[in-house]
Coordinates of C-alpha atoms and ligand atoms in Angstrom, one line a residue:
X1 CA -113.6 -112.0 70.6
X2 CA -110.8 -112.3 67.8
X3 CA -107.4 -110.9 68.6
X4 CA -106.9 -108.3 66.0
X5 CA -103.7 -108.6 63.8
X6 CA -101.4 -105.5 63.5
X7 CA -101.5 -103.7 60.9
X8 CA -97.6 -103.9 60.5
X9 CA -97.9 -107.6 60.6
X10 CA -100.0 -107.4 57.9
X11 CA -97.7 -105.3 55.3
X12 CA -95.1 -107.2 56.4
X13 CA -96.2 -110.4 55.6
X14 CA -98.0 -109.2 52.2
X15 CA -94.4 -108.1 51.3
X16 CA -93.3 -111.3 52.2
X17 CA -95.7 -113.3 50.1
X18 CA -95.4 -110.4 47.3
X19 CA -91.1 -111.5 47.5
X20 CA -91.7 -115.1 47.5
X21 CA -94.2 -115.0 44.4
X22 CA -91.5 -112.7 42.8
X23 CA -88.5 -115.3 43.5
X24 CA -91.0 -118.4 42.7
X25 CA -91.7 -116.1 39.2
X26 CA -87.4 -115.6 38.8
X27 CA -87.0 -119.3 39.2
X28 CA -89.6 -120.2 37.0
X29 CA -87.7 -118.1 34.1
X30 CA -84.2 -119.6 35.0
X31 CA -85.3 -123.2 34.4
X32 CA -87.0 -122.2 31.2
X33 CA -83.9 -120.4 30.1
X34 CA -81.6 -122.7 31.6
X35 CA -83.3 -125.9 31.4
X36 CA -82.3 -129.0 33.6
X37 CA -79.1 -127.7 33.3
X38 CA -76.8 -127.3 36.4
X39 CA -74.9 -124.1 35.2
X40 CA -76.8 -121.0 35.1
X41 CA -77.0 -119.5 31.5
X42 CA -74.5 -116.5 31.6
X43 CA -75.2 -113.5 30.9
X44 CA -73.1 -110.5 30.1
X45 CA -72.7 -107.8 32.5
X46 CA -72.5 -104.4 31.3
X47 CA -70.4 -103.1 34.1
X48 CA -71.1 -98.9 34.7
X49 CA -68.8 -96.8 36.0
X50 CA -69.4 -96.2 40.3
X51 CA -68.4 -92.6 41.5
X52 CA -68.4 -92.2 44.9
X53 CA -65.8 -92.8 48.2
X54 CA -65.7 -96.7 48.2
X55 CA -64.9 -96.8 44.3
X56 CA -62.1 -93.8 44.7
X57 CA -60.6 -95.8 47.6
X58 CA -60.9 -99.1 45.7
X59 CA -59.6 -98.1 42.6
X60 CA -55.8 -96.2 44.6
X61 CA -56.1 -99.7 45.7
X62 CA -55.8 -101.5 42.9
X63 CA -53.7 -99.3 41.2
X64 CA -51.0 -99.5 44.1
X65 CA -51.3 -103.3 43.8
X66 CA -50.6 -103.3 40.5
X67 CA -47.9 -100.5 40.4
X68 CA -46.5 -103.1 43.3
X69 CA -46.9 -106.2 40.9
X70 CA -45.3 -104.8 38.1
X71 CA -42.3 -103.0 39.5
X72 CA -41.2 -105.1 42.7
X73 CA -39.2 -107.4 40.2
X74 CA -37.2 -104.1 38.9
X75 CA -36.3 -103.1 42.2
X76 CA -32.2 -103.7 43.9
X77 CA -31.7 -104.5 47.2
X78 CA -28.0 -104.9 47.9
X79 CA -26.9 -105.0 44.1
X80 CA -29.5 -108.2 43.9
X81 CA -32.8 -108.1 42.3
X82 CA -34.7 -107.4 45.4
X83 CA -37.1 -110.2 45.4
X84 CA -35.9 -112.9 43.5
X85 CA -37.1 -116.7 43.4
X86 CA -34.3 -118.9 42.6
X87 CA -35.6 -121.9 41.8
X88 CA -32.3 -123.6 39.8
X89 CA -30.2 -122.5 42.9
X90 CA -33.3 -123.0 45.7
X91 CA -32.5 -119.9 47.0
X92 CA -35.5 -117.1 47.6
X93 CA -33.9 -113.8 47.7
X94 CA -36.6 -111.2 50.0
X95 CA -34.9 -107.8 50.5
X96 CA -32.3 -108.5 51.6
X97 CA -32.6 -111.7 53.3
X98 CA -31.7 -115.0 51.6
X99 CA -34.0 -118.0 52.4
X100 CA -33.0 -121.7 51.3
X101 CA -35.8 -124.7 51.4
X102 CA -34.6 -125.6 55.1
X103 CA -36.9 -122.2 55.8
X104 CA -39.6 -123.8 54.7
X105 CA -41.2 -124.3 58.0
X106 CA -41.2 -120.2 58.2
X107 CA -42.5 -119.6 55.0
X108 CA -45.5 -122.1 56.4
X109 CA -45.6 -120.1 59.4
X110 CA -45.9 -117.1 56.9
X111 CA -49.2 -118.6 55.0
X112 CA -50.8 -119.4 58.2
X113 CA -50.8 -116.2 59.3
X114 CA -52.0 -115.0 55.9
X115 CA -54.8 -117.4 56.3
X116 CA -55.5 -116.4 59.8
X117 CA -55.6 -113.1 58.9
X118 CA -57.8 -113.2 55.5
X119 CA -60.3 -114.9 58.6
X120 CA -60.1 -112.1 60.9
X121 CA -61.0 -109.6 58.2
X122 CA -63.6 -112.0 56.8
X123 CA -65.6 -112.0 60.6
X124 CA -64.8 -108.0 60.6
X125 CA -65.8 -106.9 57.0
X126 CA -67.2 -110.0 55.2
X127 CA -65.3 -110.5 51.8
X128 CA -63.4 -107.1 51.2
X129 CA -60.6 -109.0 50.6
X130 CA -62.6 -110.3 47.3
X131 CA -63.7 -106.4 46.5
X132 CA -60.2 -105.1 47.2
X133 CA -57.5 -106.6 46.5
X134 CA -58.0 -110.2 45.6
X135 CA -56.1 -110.4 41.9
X136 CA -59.2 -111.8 40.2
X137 CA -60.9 -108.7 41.0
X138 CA -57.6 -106.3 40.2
X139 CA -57.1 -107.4 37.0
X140 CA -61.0 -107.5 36.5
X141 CA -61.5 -104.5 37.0
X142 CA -58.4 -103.0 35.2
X143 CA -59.8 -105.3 32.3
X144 CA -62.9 -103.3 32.7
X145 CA -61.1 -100.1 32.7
X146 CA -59.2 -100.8 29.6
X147 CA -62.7 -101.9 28.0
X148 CA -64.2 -98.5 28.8
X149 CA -61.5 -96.3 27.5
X150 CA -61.7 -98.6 24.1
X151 CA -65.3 -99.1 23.8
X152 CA -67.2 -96.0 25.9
X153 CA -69.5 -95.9 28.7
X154 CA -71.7 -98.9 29.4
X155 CA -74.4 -97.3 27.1
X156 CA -72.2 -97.5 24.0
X157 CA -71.1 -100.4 24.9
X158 CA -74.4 -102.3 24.6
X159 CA -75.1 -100.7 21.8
X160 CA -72.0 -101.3 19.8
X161 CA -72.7 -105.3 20.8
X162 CA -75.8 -104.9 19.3
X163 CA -74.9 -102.8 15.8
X164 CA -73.6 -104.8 13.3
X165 CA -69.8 -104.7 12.3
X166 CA -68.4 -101.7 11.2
X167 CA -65.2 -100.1 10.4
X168 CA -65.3 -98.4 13.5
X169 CA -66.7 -101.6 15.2
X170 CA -64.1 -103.1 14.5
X171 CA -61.1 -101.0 15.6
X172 CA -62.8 -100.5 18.8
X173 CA -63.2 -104.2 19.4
X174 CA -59.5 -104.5 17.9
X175 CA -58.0 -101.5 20.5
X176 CA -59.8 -103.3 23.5
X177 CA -58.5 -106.6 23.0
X178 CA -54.9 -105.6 21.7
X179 CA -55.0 -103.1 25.2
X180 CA -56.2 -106.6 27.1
X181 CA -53.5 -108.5 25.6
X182 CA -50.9 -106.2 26.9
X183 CA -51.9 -106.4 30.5
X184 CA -51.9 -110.2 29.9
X185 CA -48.0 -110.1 28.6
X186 CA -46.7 -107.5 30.6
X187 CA -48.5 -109.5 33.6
X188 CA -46.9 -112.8 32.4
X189 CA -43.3 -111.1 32.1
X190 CA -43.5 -109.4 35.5
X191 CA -44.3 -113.0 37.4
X192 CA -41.4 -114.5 35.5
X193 CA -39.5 -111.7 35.8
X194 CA -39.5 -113.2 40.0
X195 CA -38.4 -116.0 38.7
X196 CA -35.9 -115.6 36.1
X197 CA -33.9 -112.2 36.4
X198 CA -35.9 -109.8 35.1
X199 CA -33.4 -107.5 33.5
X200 CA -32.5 -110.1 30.7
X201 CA -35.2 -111.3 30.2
X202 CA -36.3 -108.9 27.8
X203 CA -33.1 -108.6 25.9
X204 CA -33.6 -112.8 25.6
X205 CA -37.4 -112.7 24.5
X206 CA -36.2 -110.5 21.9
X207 CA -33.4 -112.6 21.0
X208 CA -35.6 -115.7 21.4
X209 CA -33.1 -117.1 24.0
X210 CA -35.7 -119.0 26.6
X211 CA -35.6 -121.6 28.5
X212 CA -38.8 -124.7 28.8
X213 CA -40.2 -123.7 31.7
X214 CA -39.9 -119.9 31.1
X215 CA -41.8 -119.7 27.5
X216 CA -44.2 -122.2 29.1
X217 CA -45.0 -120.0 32.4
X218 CA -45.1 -116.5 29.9
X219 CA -47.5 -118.5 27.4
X220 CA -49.5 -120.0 30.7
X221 CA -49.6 -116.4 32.6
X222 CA -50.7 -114.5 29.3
X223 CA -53.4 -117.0 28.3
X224 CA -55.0 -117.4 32.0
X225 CA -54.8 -113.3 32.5
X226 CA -56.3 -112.8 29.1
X227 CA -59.2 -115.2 29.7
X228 CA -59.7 -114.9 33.3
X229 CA -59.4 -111.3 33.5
X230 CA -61.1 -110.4 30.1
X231 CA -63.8 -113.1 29.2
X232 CA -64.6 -115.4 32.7
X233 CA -64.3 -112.6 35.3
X234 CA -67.2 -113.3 37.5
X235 CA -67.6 -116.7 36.2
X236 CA -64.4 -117.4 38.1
X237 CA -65.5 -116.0 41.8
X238 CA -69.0 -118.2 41.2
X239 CA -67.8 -121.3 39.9
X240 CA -63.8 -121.7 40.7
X241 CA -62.9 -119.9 44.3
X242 CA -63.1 -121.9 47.0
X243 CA -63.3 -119.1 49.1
X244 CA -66.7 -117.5 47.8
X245 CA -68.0 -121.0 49.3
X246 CA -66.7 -121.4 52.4
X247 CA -66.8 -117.3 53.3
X248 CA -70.2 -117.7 54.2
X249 CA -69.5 -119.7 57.7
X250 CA -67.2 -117.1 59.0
X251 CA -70.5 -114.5 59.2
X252 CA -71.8 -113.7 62.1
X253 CA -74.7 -111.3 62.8
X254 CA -72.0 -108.8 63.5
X255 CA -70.0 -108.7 60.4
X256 CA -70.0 -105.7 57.8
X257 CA -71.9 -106.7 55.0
X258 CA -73.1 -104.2 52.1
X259 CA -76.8 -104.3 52.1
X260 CA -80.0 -102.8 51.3
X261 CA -82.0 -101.6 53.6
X262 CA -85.3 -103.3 53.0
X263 CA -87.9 -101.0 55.6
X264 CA -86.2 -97.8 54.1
X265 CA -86.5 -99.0 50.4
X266 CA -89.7 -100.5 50.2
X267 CA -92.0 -100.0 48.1
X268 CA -89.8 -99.6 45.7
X269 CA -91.5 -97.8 42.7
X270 CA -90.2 -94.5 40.4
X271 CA -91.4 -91.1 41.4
X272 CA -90.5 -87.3 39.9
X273 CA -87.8 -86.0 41.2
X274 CA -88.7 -83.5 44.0
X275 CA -91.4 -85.4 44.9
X276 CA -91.9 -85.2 48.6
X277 CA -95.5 -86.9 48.9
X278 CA -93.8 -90.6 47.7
X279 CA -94.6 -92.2 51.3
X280 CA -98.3 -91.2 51.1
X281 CA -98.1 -93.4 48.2
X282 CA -97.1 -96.0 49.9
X283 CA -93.4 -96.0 48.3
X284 CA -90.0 -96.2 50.0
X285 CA -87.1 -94.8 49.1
X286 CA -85.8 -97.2 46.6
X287 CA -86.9 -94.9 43.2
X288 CA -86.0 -98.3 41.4
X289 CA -83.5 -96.7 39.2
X290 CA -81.8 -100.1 38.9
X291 CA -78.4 -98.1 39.1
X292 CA -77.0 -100.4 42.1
X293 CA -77.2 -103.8 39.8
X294 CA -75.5 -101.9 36.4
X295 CA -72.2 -101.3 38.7
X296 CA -72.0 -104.6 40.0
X297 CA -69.5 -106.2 38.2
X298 CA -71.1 -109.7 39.5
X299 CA -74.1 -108.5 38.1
X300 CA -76.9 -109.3 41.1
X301 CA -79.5 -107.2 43.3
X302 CA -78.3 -106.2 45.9
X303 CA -82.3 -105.6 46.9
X304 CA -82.5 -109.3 47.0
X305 CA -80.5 -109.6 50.3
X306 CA -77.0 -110.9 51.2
X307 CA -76.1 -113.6 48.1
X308 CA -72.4 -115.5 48.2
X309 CA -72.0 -114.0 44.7
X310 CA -71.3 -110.1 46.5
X311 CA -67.7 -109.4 46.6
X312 CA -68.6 -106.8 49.3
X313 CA -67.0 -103.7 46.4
X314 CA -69.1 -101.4 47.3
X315 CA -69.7 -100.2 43.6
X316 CA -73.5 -100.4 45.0
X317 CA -73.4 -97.8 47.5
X318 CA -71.7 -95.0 45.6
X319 CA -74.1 -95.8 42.8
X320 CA -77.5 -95.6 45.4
X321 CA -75.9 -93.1 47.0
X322 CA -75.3 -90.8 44.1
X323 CA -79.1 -91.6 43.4
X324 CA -79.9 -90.5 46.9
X325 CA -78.2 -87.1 46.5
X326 CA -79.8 -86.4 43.1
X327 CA -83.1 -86.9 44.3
X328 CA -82.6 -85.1 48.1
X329 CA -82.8 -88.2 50.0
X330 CA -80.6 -89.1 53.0
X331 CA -77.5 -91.4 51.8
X332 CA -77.5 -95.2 53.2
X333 CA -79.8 -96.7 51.3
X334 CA -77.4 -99.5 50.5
X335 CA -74.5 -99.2 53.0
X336 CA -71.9 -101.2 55.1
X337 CA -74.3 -102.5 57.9
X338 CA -74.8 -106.1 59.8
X339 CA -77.5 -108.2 60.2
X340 CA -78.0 -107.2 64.2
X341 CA -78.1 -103.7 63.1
X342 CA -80.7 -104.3 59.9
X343 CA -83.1 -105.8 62.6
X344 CA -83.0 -103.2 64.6
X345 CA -81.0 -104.6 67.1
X346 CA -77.9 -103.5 68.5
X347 CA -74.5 -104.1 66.8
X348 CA -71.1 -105.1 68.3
X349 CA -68.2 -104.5 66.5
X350 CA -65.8 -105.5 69.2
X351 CA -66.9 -109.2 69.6
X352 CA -65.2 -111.5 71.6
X353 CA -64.5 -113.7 69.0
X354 CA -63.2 -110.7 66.7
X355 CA -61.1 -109.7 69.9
X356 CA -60.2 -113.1 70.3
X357 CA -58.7 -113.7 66.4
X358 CA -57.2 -110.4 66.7
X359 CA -54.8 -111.1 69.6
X360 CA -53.9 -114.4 67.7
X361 CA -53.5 -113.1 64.7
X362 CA -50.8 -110.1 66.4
X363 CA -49.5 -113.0 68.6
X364 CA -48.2 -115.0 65.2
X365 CA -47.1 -111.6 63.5
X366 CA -44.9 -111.2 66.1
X367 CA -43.8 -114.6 66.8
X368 CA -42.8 -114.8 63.1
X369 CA -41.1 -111.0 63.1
X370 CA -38.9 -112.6 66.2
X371 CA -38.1 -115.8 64.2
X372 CA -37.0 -113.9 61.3
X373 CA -35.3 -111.4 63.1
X374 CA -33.3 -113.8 65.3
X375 CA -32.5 -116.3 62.2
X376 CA -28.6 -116.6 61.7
X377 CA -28.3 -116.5 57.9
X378 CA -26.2 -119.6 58.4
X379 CA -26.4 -123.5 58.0
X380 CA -24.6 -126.1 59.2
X381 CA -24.8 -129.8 58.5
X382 CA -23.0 -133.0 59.5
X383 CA -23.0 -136.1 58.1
X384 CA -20.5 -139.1 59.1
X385 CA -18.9 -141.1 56.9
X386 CA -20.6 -144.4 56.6
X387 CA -17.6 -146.2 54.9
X388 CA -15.6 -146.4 57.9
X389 CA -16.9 -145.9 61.0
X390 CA -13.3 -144.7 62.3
X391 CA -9.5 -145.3 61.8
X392 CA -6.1 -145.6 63.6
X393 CA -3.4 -143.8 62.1
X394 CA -0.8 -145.6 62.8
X395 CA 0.1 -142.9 66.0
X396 CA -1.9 -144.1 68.1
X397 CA -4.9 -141.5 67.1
X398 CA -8.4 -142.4 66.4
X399 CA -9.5 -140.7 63.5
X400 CA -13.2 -139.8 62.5
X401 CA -14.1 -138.4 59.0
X402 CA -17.6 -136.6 58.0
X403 CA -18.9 -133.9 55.3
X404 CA -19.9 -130.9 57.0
X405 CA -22.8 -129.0 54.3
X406 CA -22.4 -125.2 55.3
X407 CA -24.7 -123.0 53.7
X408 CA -23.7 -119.0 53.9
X409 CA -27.5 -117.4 53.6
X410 CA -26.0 -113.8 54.2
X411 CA -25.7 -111.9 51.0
X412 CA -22.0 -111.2 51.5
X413 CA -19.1 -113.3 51.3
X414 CA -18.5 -114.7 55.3
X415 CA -15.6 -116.1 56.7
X416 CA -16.1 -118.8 59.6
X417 CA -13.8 -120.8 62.0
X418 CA -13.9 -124.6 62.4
X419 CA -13.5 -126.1 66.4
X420 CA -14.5 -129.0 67.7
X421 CA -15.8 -129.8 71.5
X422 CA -17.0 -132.6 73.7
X423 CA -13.7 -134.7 74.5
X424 CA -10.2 -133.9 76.1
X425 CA -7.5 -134.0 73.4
X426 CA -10.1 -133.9 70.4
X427 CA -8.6 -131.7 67.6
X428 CA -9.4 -130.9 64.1
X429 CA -6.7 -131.8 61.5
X430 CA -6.6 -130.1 58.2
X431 CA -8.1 -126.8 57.3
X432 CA -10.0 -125.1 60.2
X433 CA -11.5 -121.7 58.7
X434 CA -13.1 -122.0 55.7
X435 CA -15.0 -118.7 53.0
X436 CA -18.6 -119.1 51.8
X437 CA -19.6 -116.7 49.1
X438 CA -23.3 -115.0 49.6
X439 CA -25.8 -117.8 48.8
X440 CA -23.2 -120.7 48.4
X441 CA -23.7 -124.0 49.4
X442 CA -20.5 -125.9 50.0
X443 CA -19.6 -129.4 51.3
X444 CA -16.3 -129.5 53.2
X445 CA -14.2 -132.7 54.2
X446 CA -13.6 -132.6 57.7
X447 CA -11.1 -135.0 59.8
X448 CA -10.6 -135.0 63.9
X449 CA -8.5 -136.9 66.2
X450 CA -7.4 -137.9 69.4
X451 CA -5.1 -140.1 71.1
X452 CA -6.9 -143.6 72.1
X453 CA -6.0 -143.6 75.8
X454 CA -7.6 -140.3 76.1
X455 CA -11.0 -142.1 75.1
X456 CA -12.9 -143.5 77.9
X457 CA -16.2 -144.6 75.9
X458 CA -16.4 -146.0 72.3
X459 CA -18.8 -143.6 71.5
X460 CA -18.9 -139.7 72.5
X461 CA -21.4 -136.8 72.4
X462 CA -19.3 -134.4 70.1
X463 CA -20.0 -130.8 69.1
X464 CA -19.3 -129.3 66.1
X465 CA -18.8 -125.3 66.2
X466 CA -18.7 -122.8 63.1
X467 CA -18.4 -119.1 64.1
X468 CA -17.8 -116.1 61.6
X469 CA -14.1 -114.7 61.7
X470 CA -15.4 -111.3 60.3
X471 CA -17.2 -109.6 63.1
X472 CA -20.5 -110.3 61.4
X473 CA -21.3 -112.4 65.3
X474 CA -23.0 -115.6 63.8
X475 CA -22.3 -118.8 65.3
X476 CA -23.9 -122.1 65.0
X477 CA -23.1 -125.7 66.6
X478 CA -24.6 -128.8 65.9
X479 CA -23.9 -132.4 67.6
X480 CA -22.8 -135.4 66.3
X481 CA -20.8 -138.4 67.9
X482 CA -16.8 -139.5 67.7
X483 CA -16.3 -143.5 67.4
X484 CA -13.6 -145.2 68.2
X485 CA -11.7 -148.3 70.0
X486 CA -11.5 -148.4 73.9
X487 CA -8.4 -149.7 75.1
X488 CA -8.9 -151.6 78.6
Ligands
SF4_501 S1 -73.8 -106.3 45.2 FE1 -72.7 -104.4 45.5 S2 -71.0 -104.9 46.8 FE2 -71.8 -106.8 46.0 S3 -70.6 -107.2 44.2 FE3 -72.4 -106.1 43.5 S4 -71.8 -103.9 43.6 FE4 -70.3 -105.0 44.7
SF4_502 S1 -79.6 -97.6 43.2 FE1 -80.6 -97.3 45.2 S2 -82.5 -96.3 44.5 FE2 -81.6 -97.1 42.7 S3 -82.6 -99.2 42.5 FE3 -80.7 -99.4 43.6 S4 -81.3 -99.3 45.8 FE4 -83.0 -98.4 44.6

């Protein structure tokens, strides 16, 4: 006797064969469209408006970040523009704290931990950095914004594409892209304003007074905003980030992914509202409203399972779920879920290997906090001078002669005094305490001596001490070597 086959397995694999027919069918229509060609034909995305938690939390979000953009550059930290790059002078001015291209091992330290920790929240939450608060999608999305208070809801929007030019046509077209270009200005004169101080830089647009590299990066900024921001937007997390590639590998069964919830939804099909007799029908909860693909702003089904195009926004969710309340369904439809738990199958948040980054990750955070806590906003550098190797004075002294480089990275004026260690007898000669403005660099002649008899090897481990005469408690020392004739 023949085993009988469930009747689950059954509908489950007629769905499956009723999905592959339906992909095969999509494909089929994308090569016609698209021909041999290895770049899908675009097409535009009609972005609607999402109401619901995940967009209200997205857009404070954004709106912080950008509120952060625009104004850090304006803001004084010890009479200094609080975050200042000072390229000219190589000098990176961060609240406060002045850092000099000898940091740049920290600042390395600094993007490593950024890395590590754009992983941890990739294995936790999948790409919510990309939803959030990944500038592409910022400026996309306030893009967007501007483009419905110009233009109208997604509705009027299609249709004004379709009408053909008219007066009013044309001013809305005209009021979205004039409102477009003035993100993309204001966004290239706040990143130069880092750069360049920001309070003249105004006053020296106006009175045309810029340098190369400034009109350059405010012609570069406002060009790649207005185009990226305005016209690629998607194109650009498809075709250009790295990360939308590689984002895929750092899944695990475990990680928060938006997703639809396929045994819930299906079959999908439309019903009247109120209907409670849908699932004799052999329907699922997915009324097929299409609602979750017009808020997508990368324009896919969510219904067609995880894709690498998703930038895990959420848009989705509020839309099904707004969908779900309107026709008395439970909410969830399309939610935050994992894989594990879509099967059925128990999830686990706290993973090992999410444990595991996390400790890391809090490890280098504090590691770096101590570093740039316990860094002496001072630098001291010694270099002999190769001309002469040493000299005799004619006294009977042997006399050594090097450049020390000191470098004050406070942001006050410091005072230090000069000694000298590492031989009996050694002394300075000349000028022993020395002022370094905030941020200077300065390169200072410095002599030592000592009597010959008192030297017992032709060559002695010296150090060189430079300690703050104001109170301030920084002191540095740094070795070097004193040369000189032995006399037997
Ligand atoms: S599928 Fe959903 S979460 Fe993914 S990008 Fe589209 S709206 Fe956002
Ligand atoms: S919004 Fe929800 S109900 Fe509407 S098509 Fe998408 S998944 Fe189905």
């Amino acid at each position: 006797m023949k085993d009988r086959i469930p009747a689950q397995d059954i509908t489950d694999a007629a769905k499956k064969r009723s999905h592959a027919v339906k992909a095969a069918n999509e494909r089929k229509i994308e090569k016609k469209e698209n021909g041999d060609s290895l770049y899908q034909k675009r097409k535009h995305i009609y972005v609607r408006k999402a109401l619901g938690v995940f967009t209200k939390l997205r857009t404070t979000l954004n709106w912080a970040l950008l509120i952060a953009y625009f104004s850090f550059s304006w803001l004084q930290w010890g009479g200094k523009q609080a975050i200042f790059f000072d390229l000219p002078s190589r000098q990176f001015n961060i609240f406060g704290a002045t850092f000099f291209p000898h940091d740049f091992m920290l600042l390395s330290w600094v993007l490593i931990v950024c890395a590590f920790g754009l992983f941890f929240i990739t294995v936790f939450a999948g790409r919510v950095w990309c939803g959030y608060a990944c500038p592409q999608s910022v400026w996309t999305f306030l893009f967007i914004w501007a483009e419905g208070i110009t233009e109208g809801p997604r509705n009027k929007r299609m249709s004004l594409d379709k009408a053909p030019m008219t007066k009013e046509k044309f001013l809305r077209k005209s009021a979205k892209h004039l409102l477009w270009l003035f993100f993309a200005c204001a966004t290239a004169f706040a990143f130069v304003g880092y750069f360049s101080p920001v309070r003249d830089l105004g006053p020296r647009i106006l009175a045309w007074d810029l340098g190369p590299w400034e009109m350059w990066w405010l012609l570069f900024f406002t060009a790649a905003t207005y185009i990226n921001a305005g016209w690629m937007r998607e194109q650009v997390c498809i075709y250009m980030c790295p990360y939308a590639r590689f984002q895929s590998v750092m899944f695990d069964r475990d990680t928060l992914v938006v997703s639809y919830d396929e045994s819930r939804g299906e079959k999908r099909g439309p019903r009247k509202k109120g209907s409670t007799d849908y699932k004799e029908n052999g329907l699922g909860d997915c009324i097929d409203c299409g609602v979750c693909v017009q808020v997508c702003p990368v324009g896919i089904d969510i219904r067609d399972g995880l894709q690498y195009e998703c930038i895990t926004c959420a848009a989705c969710i509020d839309g099904c779920n707004e969908m779900m309340d309107k026709m008395g369904y439970e909410r969830g439809l399309v939610r935050y879920t994992t894989e594990n738990e879509l099967e059925g199958k128990k999830s686990h948040i706290l993973r090992p290997r999410l444990i595991g980054y996390f400790v890391v990750l809090m490890a280098m955070i504090i590691a770096i906090g101590v570093a740039i806590n316990d860094r002496i906003p001072l630098e001291l550098e010694i270099l002999r001078d190769r001309n002469q190797l040493y000299r005799m004075d004619g006294q009977g002294n042997v006399e050594n002669s090097f450049i020390i480089k000191l470098a004050n990275m406070d942001q006050q004026t410091r005072s230090y005094k000069l000694s000298v260690t590492g031989i009996e007898g050694l002394e300075l000669v000349g000028k022993k305490e020395v002022t370094v403005s905030a941020g200077e660099v300065i390169n200072l002649p410095l002599r030592m001596k000592i009597r010959r008899e008192l030297m017992s090897d032709p060559s002695v481990d010296i150090q060189v001490k430079v300690q703050s005469t104001d109170g301030s408690g920084y002191e540095l020392t740094k070795e070097s070597r004193f040369i000189g004739a032995v006399r037997r």
